[in-house]
Short mmCIF file of C-alpha atoms in Angstrom, two decimals:
data_model
loop_
_atom_site.label_atom_id
_atom_site.label_comp_id
_atom_site.label_asym_id
_atom_site.label_seq_id
_atom_site.Cartn_x
_atom_site.Cartn_y
_atom_site.Cartn_z
CA MET A 15 25.22 82.47 167.07
CA LYS A 16 23.81 78.81 165.78
CA ARG A 17 26.49 75.93 166.59
CA PHE A 18 25.67 73.50 163.58
CA SER A 19 25.01 74.94 159.96
CA ALA A 20 21.60 74.48 158.59
CA LEU A 21 22.54 71.24 157.03
CA GLY A 22 23.39 69.81 160.51
CA TYR A 23 20.22 70.78 161.91
CA LEU A 24 18.44 69.47 159.07
CA LEU A 25 20.79 66.07 159.55
CA PHE A 26 19.44 66.38 163.29
CA THR A 27 15.83 65.93 162.00
CA VAL A 28 16.22 62.90 159.51
CA TRP A 29 18.32 61.56 162.57
CA GLY A 30 15.33 61.76 164.40
CA VAL A 31 12.68 60.68 162.45
CA ALA A 32 14.30 57.97 161.42
CA LEU A 33 15.17 56.55 164.44
CA ALA A 34 11.75 57.46 165.99
CA LEU A 35 9.98 55.44 163.37
CA ILE A 36 11.68 52.56 163.80
CA GLY A 37 12.45 52.21 167.54
CA ARG A 38 10.44 50.67 169.96
CA GLY A 39 9.94 50.54 173.19
CA TRP A 40 13.42 51.48 175.53
CA GLN A 41 15.31 52.79 172.46
CA LEU A 42 12.24 55.24 171.99
CA ALA A 43 12.63 56.52 175.61
CA ALA A 44 16.05 56.95 174.91
CA LEU A 45 15.73 58.83 172.04
CA VAL A 46 13.29 61.24 173.87
CA ILE A 47 15.72 61.95 176.36
CA LEU A 48 18.83 62.19 173.56
CA GLU A 49 16.41 64.58 171.97
CA PHE A 50 15.77 66.84 175.15
CA ALA A 51 19.47 66.75 175.88
CA PHE A 52 20.08 68.33 172.36
CA GLY A 53 17.13 70.78 172.86
CA LEU A 54 18.48 72.33 176.21
CA ALA A 55 21.91 72.61 174.68
CA TRP A 56 21.49 73.70 170.85
CA SER A 57 18.19 74.41 170.32
CA ARG A 58 16.11 75.97 173.03
CA GLU A 59 13.67 77.46 170.65
CA GLY A 60 12.55 74.21 169.44
CA LEU A 61 11.28 72.94 172.79
CA ARG A 62 8.36 75.28 172.48
CA PRO A 63 5.84 72.84 171.84
CA LEU A 64 6.44 71.48 175.09
CA ARG A 65 4.71 74.51 176.84
CA ARG A 66 1.95 73.93 174.53
CA LEU A 67 -1.23 72.21 176.83
CA ARG A 68 -2.47 71.08 173.34
CA PHE A 69 0.31 69.18 172.59
CA TRP A 70 0.40 67.29 176.04
CA THR A 71 -3.57 66.79 175.67
CA PHE A 72 -2.20 64.91 172.13
CA ILE A 73 0.57 62.72 174.41
CA ALA A 74 -2.57 62.19 176.74
CA ILE A 75 -4.43 60.75 174.65
CA ALA A 76 -1.83 58.12 173.86
CA LEU A 77 -1.48 57.30 177.61
CA ALA A 78 -4.70 57.19 178.13
CA LEU A 79 -5.44 54.60 175.75
CA GLY A 80 -3.06 52.21 177.42
CA PRO A 81 -5.18 50.41 179.74
CA PHE A 82 -7.18 49.51 177.45
CA LEU A 83 -4.58 47.96 175.13
CA THR A 84 -3.25 44.70 175.41
CA PRO A 85 -0.31 43.19 173.22
CA THR A 86 -2.36 40.27 172.54
CA SER A 87 -5.91 40.85 172.22
CA GLY A 88 -5.75 44.40 171.55
CA LEU A 89 -8.42 46.80 172.07
CA ALA A 90 -10.66 45.56 175.12
CA LEU A 91 -13.34 48.79 175.63
CA ASP A 92 -15.15 46.72 178.41
CA ARG A 93 -12.49 45.13 180.33
CA PRO A 94 -9.53 47.35 180.38
CA SER A 95 -6.23 45.70 181.67
CA PHE A 96 -4.65 47.79 184.53
CA ASP A 97 -1.21 45.85 184.32
CA TRP A 98 2.10 46.65 182.95
CA SER A 99 1.57 45.38 179.02
CA GLY A 100 -1.16 47.69 178.20
CA LEU A 101 0.47 50.69 180.06
CA SER A 102 3.82 49.84 178.02
CA VAL A 103 1.83 49.92 174.68
CA GLY A 104 0.32 53.51 175.52
CA LEU A 105 3.98 54.72 176.59
CA GLU A 106 5.50 53.60 173.46
CA MET A 107 2.40 55.11 171.31
CA ALA A 108 3.45 58.73 173.51
CA ALA A 109 7.21 58.38 173.11
CA ARG A 110 7.04 58.08 169.50
CA ALA A 111 4.96 60.83 169.24
CA LEU A 112 7.26 63.05 171.59
CA SER A 113 10.05 62.07 169.33
CA LEU A 114 8.62 62.75 165.98
CA THR A 115 7.79 66.38 167.19
CA LEU A 116 10.89 66.99 169.15
CA ALA A 117 13.10 66.02 166.08
CA PHE A 118 10.93 67.97 163.57
CA SER A 119 11.01 70.84 165.96
CA LEU A 120 14.32 70.99 167.23
CA GLY A 121 16.24 70.54 163.64
CA LEU A 122 13.73 72.70 161.88
CA SER A 123 12.98 75.85 164.02
CA ALA A 124 16.48 76.45 164.43
CA LEU A 125 16.82 77.54 160.63
CA SER A 126 15.84 80.95 159.35
CA LEU A 127 14.44 82.39 156.44
CA SER A 128 18.56 82.98 155.51
CA ASP A 129 19.55 79.67 156.46
CA LEU A 130 17.07 78.01 154.16
CA VAL A 131 17.79 80.11 150.96
CA ALA A 132 21.43 79.51 151.52
CA LEU A 133 20.66 75.65 151.65
CA PHE A 134 18.62 76.36 148.24
CA ASP A 135 21.40 77.94 146.64
CA ARG A 136 23.91 75.42 147.60
CA LEU A 137 21.52 73.17 146.49
CA HIS A 138 21.75 74.86 142.66
CA LEU A 139 18.33 75.72 143.40
CA PRO A 140 18.87 79.49 143.69
CA GLY A 141 14.90 80.12 141.89
CA LEU A 142 13.69 78.60 144.59
CA GLY A 143 15.16 80.32 147.78
CA PHE A 144 14.38 83.68 145.69
CA ALA A 145 10.70 82.46 145.76
CA LEU A 146 10.76 82.09 149.36
CA GLY A 147 11.90 85.09 149.99
CA VAL A 148 9.31 86.90 147.95
CA ALA A 149 6.68 84.76 149.67
CA MET A 150 7.99 85.52 153.20
CA ASN A 151 8.28 89.70 152.61
CA LEU A 152 5.01 89.39 151.33
CA LEU A 153 3.47 88.03 153.93
CA LYS A 154 2.60 91.30 155.52
CA SER A 155 1.68 92.95 152.08
CA LEU A 156 -0.64 90.36 151.17
CA GLU A 157 -2.49 90.75 154.59
CA SER A 158 -2.85 94.13 154.43
CA MET A 159 -4.22 94.30 150.51
CA ALA A 160 -6.61 91.61 151.48
CA ARG A 161 -7.87 93.86 154.59
CA VAL A 162 -7.94 96.63 152.42
CA THR A 163 -9.62 95.18 149.34
CA PHE A 164 -12.33 93.80 151.79
CA GLU A 165 -13.12 96.98 153.67
CA THR A 166 -13.58 99.05 150.09
CA ILE A 167 -15.92 96.37 149.17
CA LYS A 168 -17.61 96.73 152.33
CA LEU A 169 -18.06 100.53 152.36
CA ARG A 170 -19.70 100.40 148.87
CA GLY A 171 -21.80 98.16 150.19
CA GLY A 172 -20.77 95.18 148.14
CA LEU A 173 -21.84 92.88 151.26
CA ARG A 174 -25.33 92.49 150.79
CA ARG A 175 -25.01 90.74 147.84
CA PRO A 176 -22.19 88.19 149.33
CA LEU A 177 -21.44 86.07 146.30
CA VAL A 178 -20.63 88.94 144.02
CA ALA A 179 -18.75 90.09 147.00
CA LEU A 180 -16.77 87.04 147.53
CA ARG A 181 -15.69 87.08 143.65
CA LEU A 182 -14.66 90.96 143.48
CA PHE A 183 -12.65 90.23 146.47
CA LEU A 184 -10.62 87.54 144.88
CA VAL A 185 -10.55 89.03 141.65
CA THR A 186 -9.02 91.65 143.21
CA LEU A 187 -6.91 90.39 145.55
CA VAL A 188 -4.90 88.14 143.00
CA THR A 189 -5.01 90.89 140.22
CA ASN A 190 -3.03 93.26 142.76
CA THR A 191 -0.51 90.09 143.76
CA LEU A 192 -0.09 90.01 140.57
CA ARG A 193 0.79 93.15 139.35
CA TYR A 194 2.76 93.82 142.85
CA GLY A 195 4.79 90.53 141.00
CA ASP A 196 5.19 92.63 138.12
CA GLN A 197 7.27 95.52 140.20
CA ILE A 198 9.00 92.74 141.90
CA VAL A 199 9.99 91.45 138.61
CA ASP A 200 10.46 94.63 137.23
CA VAL A 201 13.38 95.85 139.83
CA ALA A 202 15.02 92.57 140.21
CA ALA A 203 15.52 92.77 136.25
CA MET A 204 17.11 96.03 136.59
CA ARG A 205 19.68 94.47 138.86
CA ALA A 206 20.14 91.54 136.27
CA PHE A 207 19.09 89.36 138.80
CA ASP A 208 18.62 85.96 137.14
CA PRO A 209 17.39 83.06 139.66
CA ASN A 210 18.64 80.31 137.26
CA SER A 211 22.07 81.53 137.25
CA ASP A 212 24.77 80.32 140.11
CA ARG A 213 26.77 83.51 139.32
CA PHE A 214 24.71 85.33 142.41
CA SER A 215 25.38 82.83 144.94
CA ASP A 216 28.35 81.76 146.09
CA PRO A 217 28.35 77.91 147.22
CA GLU A 218 31.44 78.22 149.21
CA ALA A 219 30.19 81.18 151.32
CA ILE A 220 26.71 80.63 152.08
CA GLY A 221 25.21 77.63 153.54
CA ARG A 222 28.77 76.57 154.84
CA SER A 223 29.40 73.48 156.79
CA ARG A 224 30.78 74.67 160.14
CA PRO A 225 33.73 72.56 162.45
CA ALA A 226 31.34 71.67 164.79
CA ASP A 227 28.95 69.74 161.97
CA ALA A 228 31.91 67.20 162.34
CA GLY A 229 31.03 66.62 165.74
CA LEU A 230 27.54 66.87 165.28
CA VAL A 231 27.49 63.59 162.52
CA LEU A 232 29.89 61.53 164.71
CA GLY A 233 27.18 61.92 168.02
CA LEU A 234 24.48 61.27 165.77
CA LEU A 235 26.01 58.35 164.44
CA LEU A 236 27.42 56.93 167.47
CA SER A 237 24.17 57.43 169.79
CA GLY A 238 22.33 56.28 166.81
CA VAL A 239 23.76 52.43 166.92
CA LEU A 240 24.13 52.42 170.41
CA LEU A 241 19.68 53.68 170.48
CA LEU A 242 19.56 50.42 167.96
CA ALA A 243 21.70 47.76 169.99
CA LEU A 244 19.39 48.84 172.86
CA GLY A 245 17.07 46.68 171.05
CA MET B 13 13.84 74.13 136.63
CA SER B 14 16.07 76.30 134.02
CA SER B 15 12.80 76.50 131.98
CA TYR B 16 11.36 78.91 135.00
CA GLU B 17 11.94 82.36 134.12
CA LEU B 18 12.16 85.05 136.58
CA ARG B 19 8.20 85.86 136.90
CA ASP B 20 7.45 82.67 136.71
CA TRP B 21 9.56 82.42 140.42
CA VAL B 22 7.91 85.41 141.32
CA THR B 23 4.55 84.11 140.95
CA ILE B 24 5.21 81.05 142.46
CA GLY B 25 6.24 82.83 145.66
CA LEU B 26 3.42 85.04 145.55
CA PHE B 27 0.86 82.47 145.04
CA GLY B 28 2.86 80.61 148.02
CA ALA B 29 2.76 83.70 150.11
CA LEU B 30 -1.51 83.88 149.56
CA TRP B 31 -1.90 80.27 150.65
CA GLY B 32 0.48 80.87 153.48
CA VAL B 33 -1.35 83.57 154.96
CA VAL B 34 -4.90 81.68 154.36
CA GLU B 35 -3.00 78.94 156.40
CA THR B 36 -1.28 80.78 158.85
CA THR B 37 -4.01 83.57 159.90
CA LEU B 38 -7.31 82.17 158.98
CA GLY B 39 -5.66 78.21 160.49
CA SER B 40 -5.44 80.16 163.72
CA TYR B 41 -8.71 81.61 163.76
CA LEU B 42 -10.14 78.02 162.84
CA ASN B 43 -8.34 76.48 165.95
CA VAL B 44 -9.67 78.52 168.00
CA ILE B 45 -13.42 77.73 166.78
CA PHE B 46 -13.08 74.26 165.95
CA PRO B 47 -10.45 73.32 168.48
CA SER B 48 -8.21 70.29 167.85
CA PHE B 49 -9.35 66.90 168.80
CA THR B 50 -12.94 67.84 168.94
CA ASN B 51 -13.56 68.80 164.85
CA THR B 52 -10.58 68.52 162.31
CA PHE B 53 -13.23 67.44 159.67
CA PHE B 54 -14.36 70.76 159.39
CA LYS B 55 -11.19 72.91 159.65
CA GLY B 56 -8.82 70.29 157.20
CA VAL B 57 -11.90 70.76 154.31
CA ILE B 58 -11.95 74.71 154.51
CA LEU B 59 -7.94 75.31 154.85
CA ALA B 60 -7.56 72.94 152.15
CA GLY B 61 -10.14 73.50 149.91
CA ILE B 62 -9.34 77.46 149.65
CA GLY B 63 -5.37 76.44 149.63
CA VAL B 64 -6.23 74.36 146.81
CA ALA B 65 -8.02 77.04 144.92
CA ILE B 66 -4.82 79.23 145.42
CA ALA B 67 -2.45 76.96 144.37
CA LEU B 68 -4.57 75.55 141.16
CA THR B 69 -4.86 79.63 140.47
CA GLY B 70 -1.45 80.04 140.65
CA ARG B 71 -0.79 76.90 137.61
CA PHE B 72 -3.49 78.83 135.87
CA PHE B 73 -0.26 81.35 135.30
CA VAL B 74 2.51 79.16 135.71
CA GLN B 75 1.95 76.68 132.83
CA LYS B 76 4.88 74.56 133.57
CA ARG B 77 5.37 70.86 135.07
CA GLY B 78 6.36 71.42 138.86
CA SER B 79 4.90 74.69 139.99
CA LEU B 80 2.38 73.45 141.74
CA VAL B 81 4.90 71.44 143.97
CA LEU B 82 6.52 74.39 144.06
CA ILE B 83 3.89 76.47 145.51
CA GLY B 84 3.31 73.68 147.79
CA VAL B 85 6.66 73.60 149.23
CA ILE B 86 6.68 77.68 149.69
CA THR B 87 3.65 77.50 151.49
CA ALA B 88 4.89 74.50 153.51
CA LEU B 89 8.24 76.30 154.52
CA LEU B 90 6.34 79.30 155.40
CA LYS B 91 4.25 77.43 157.78
CA LEU B 92 7.55 76.04 159.05
CA LEU B 93 8.83 79.45 159.66
CA SER B 94 5.63 80.80 161.06
CA PRO B 95 5.37 81.83 164.78
CA ALA B 96 3.19 78.71 165.42
CA GLY B 97 6.47 76.56 164.85
CA ALA B 98 7.30 73.79 163.41
CA LYS B 99 4.35 70.92 163.12
CA ILE B 100 4.26 67.75 161.05
CA GLY B 101 0.54 66.75 160.34
CA PRO B 102 -0.16 70.07 158.04
CA VAL B 103 3.55 70.59 156.48
CA VAL B 104 2.62 66.96 155.10
CA ALA B 105 -0.56 67.78 154.48
CA ILE B 106 0.03 70.91 152.22
CA PHE B 107 3.17 69.08 150.43
CA MET B 108 0.85 65.83 149.92
CA GLU B 109 -2.03 68.26 148.31
CA SER B 110 0.72 69.95 146.22
CA VAL B 111 1.84 66.70 144.81
CA ILE B 112 -1.44 65.25 144.07
CA MET B 113 -2.96 68.22 142.63
CA GLU B 114 0.53 68.30 139.88
CA LEU B 115 0.24 64.97 139.30
CA VAL B 116 -3.21 65.37 138.03
CA VAL B 117 -2.59 68.64 135.90
CA SER B 118 0.66 67.24 134.35
CA LEU B 119 -0.36 63.60 133.47
CA ALA B 120 -3.76 65.13 132.03
CA GLY B 121 -1.17 67.54 129.49
CA ASP B 122 -2.74 70.95 128.96
CA PRO B 123 -4.58 72.64 131.82
CA ARG B 124 -8.06 72.47 131.42
CA ARG B 125 -11.03 72.84 133.50
CA TRP B 126 -11.30 69.67 134.66
CA THR B 127 -8.41 68.69 135.41
CA PHE B 128 -8.74 71.54 137.67
CA VAL B 129 -11.77 69.96 139.10
CA LEU B 130 -9.93 66.56 139.32
CA GLY B 131 -6.64 67.52 140.80
CA GLY B 132 -9.00 69.96 143.40
CA ALA B 133 -11.10 67.01 144.49
CA LEU B 134 -8.55 64.45 144.90
CA ALA B 135 -5.72 66.99 146.83
CA VAL B 136 -8.60 67.82 149.12
CA ALA B 137 -9.46 64.09 149.28
CA TRP B 138 -6.49 63.34 150.72
CA ASN B 139 -6.75 65.14 154.31
CA PHE B 140 -9.07 61.24 154.56
CA PRO B 141 -6.09 59.12 154.52
CA HIS B 142 -4.11 61.86 156.20
CA LYS B 143 -5.24 61.69 159.47
CA PHE B 144 -4.78 57.76 159.31
CA LEU B 145 -1.25 58.26 157.97
CA MET B 146 -0.40 60.72 160.48
CA MET B 147 -1.88 58.79 163.06
CA GLY B 148 -0.36 55.79 162.30
CA LEU B 149 2.77 57.68 162.17
CA MET B 150 2.79 59.27 165.27
CA TYR B 151 1.54 56.29 167.27
CA GLY B 152 2.79 53.02 165.77
CA ARG B 153 0.64 50.09 164.08
CA ASN B 154 -1.14 49.81 167.14
CA VAL B 155 -3.44 52.73 166.43
CA ALA B 156 -4.59 50.81 163.22
CA GLN B 157 -5.89 47.97 165.84
CA VAL B 158 -7.44 50.81 167.85
CA TYR B 159 -9.69 52.08 164.81
CA ARG B 160 -10.57 48.95 163.58
CA THR B 161 -12.09 47.75 167.11
CA LEU B 162 -13.38 51.02 168.04
CA VAL B 163 -15.68 51.09 164.82
CA GLU B 164 -16.62 47.46 165.69
CA ASN B 165 -17.49 47.91 169.28
CA GLY B 166 -19.27 51.12 168.81
CA SER B 167 -21.50 49.54 166.04
CA GLN B 168 -22.01 47.00 168.65
CA MET B 169 -22.63 49.51 171.28
CA LEU B 170 -25.44 51.37 169.04
CA GLY B 171 -26.63 48.59 167.72
CA LEU B 172 -26.04 50.11 164.18
CA ASP B 173 -24.79 47.33 160.94
CA ALA B 174 -20.77 47.81 160.94
CA SER B 175 -21.83 48.79 157.39
CA PHE B 176 -23.03 52.17 158.76
CA ALA B 177 -19.53 52.98 159.58
CA LEU B 178 -18.92 52.45 155.98
CA VAL B 179 -21.59 54.87 155.16
CA ILE B 180 -20.23 57.59 157.14
CA LEU B 181 -16.91 57.45 156.14
CA ALA B 182 -17.76 57.55 152.31
CA VAL B 183 -20.02 60.68 153.11
CA LEU B 184 -17.03 62.47 155.06
CA LEU B 185 -14.85 61.31 151.80
CA GLY B 186 -17.61 62.52 149.18
CA VAL B 187 -18.28 66.02 151.11
CA ARG B 188 -14.27 66.55 150.68
CA LEU B 189 -14.07 65.51 147.04
CA ILE B 190 -17.20 68.05 146.29
CA VAL B 191 -15.38 70.65 147.97
CA GLY B 192 -12.51 70.04 146.16
CA GLY B 193 -13.90 69.73 143.04
CA ILE B 194 -15.98 73.17 143.78
CA SER B 195 -12.02 74.79 144.45
CA GLY B 196 -10.58 73.76 141.20
CA TRP B 197 -13.65 74.95 139.14
CA SER B 198 -13.09 78.32 141.23
CA ALA B 199 -9.28 78.52 140.42
CA TRP B 200 -10.50 77.87 136.76
CA ALA B 201 -13.09 80.82 136.85
CA LEU B 202 -11.04 83.07 138.84
CA GLY B 203 -7.55 82.51 137.08
CA GLY B 204 -9.96 83.18 133.87
CA ALA B 205 -11.47 86.33 135.47
CA VAL B 206 -8.09 87.47 136.62
CA ALA B 207 -6.20 86.95 133.25
CA ARG B 208 -9.02 89.20 131.67
CA ARG B 209 -8.87 91.93 133.60
CA LEU B 210 -5.41 91.74 133.48
CA GLY B 211 -5.85 91.73 129.30
CA GLN B 212 -3.07 88.97 128.66
CA ARG B 213 -0.65 86.13 130.41
CA THR B 214 -1.88 82.46 130.63
CA GLN B 215 -1.14 80.28 127.89
CA ALA B 216 -4.16 77.82 129.76
CA VAL B 217 -6.36 76.35 126.97
CA PRO B 218 -9.72 78.09 126.28
CA GLU B 219 -12.90 76.34 126.96
#
């Protein structure tokens, strides 16, 4: 059970991205700590990027640039400055990258498909939520459709002429996809589904704010003001 | 949005899913072939080229303003929901590519082959400023200084004129424009071929 509503997690992402873009120095360090604490408490799944070597390589590059950077003279490849000024510039770059990544992953990774569909319904865009549902549920079918098409062309010796095979593959795949779409349209129409009508969605029931959201908004506001005051 | 009918939403979902499949499956393969921090040029060009072709083919079948942006939004959301997790870079790239295609195709009025070619070329070319924009966002303003000085120092070190760097950048941009143009051209041809096979359903202007 999630602690906050979809809107709450989205708000967290907006808050984190905004502060990461305007923050400097210690503000960024404090922001990273706050985001990490939020992740530990309410969005552990969002801390997944921290387990990837690639992510830390990305951060290490920013840190490694530090000794070559000085705030006054810019980049100095021939005479790296191993002092605090250069290191602080590198640290700031690494902290900004880290805080932006966390803001994005902690907020958005907490959202499920149904959260997003409910959010679109609430924003009076039920069609977009419907299209997202169609897309998400078709991913596997499309993959297998592509595999079957490719195997068929291969078995019939189509790969001897690669360009013709590619054309055949694409035309067949898109045609089959659109035919599949016709079936979805028929099924939805039979159920009298109209994506442009709010009749099928109840904004009061879906994507509803939770009591904890008020606390989150207050917490984000307070910590935002405190962070800005740090500068 | 009210002008969109059920079939339009389904088609948008289908082409968003197709682009999403390419981003998640082919993207993973390319990550292995071209690991990050070694080569993002080929990966970006290949993924953007195919993605742009798919989105423009979708536009061929949903001749309504905004459909390319909607396909891009669906793909970006699929990328967000994919097991690889939420990454800012590809999501921003997908969204910006779809906005650029939409602007070109919508401003030109009726969809025609040349609008697809131009839209595709500009969308794939977005990869070029995208890297700089994302690095600027992620690392702050210092990174611009880093790029500039790296080019100056590099040209001094190799004994080359700094203008060579500009030539290299121009070539990289040119390759993207050409690949994007081919994607747009292919999308128009593919849309036509599929429409002929299905025997219907497009209001696209015949050439």
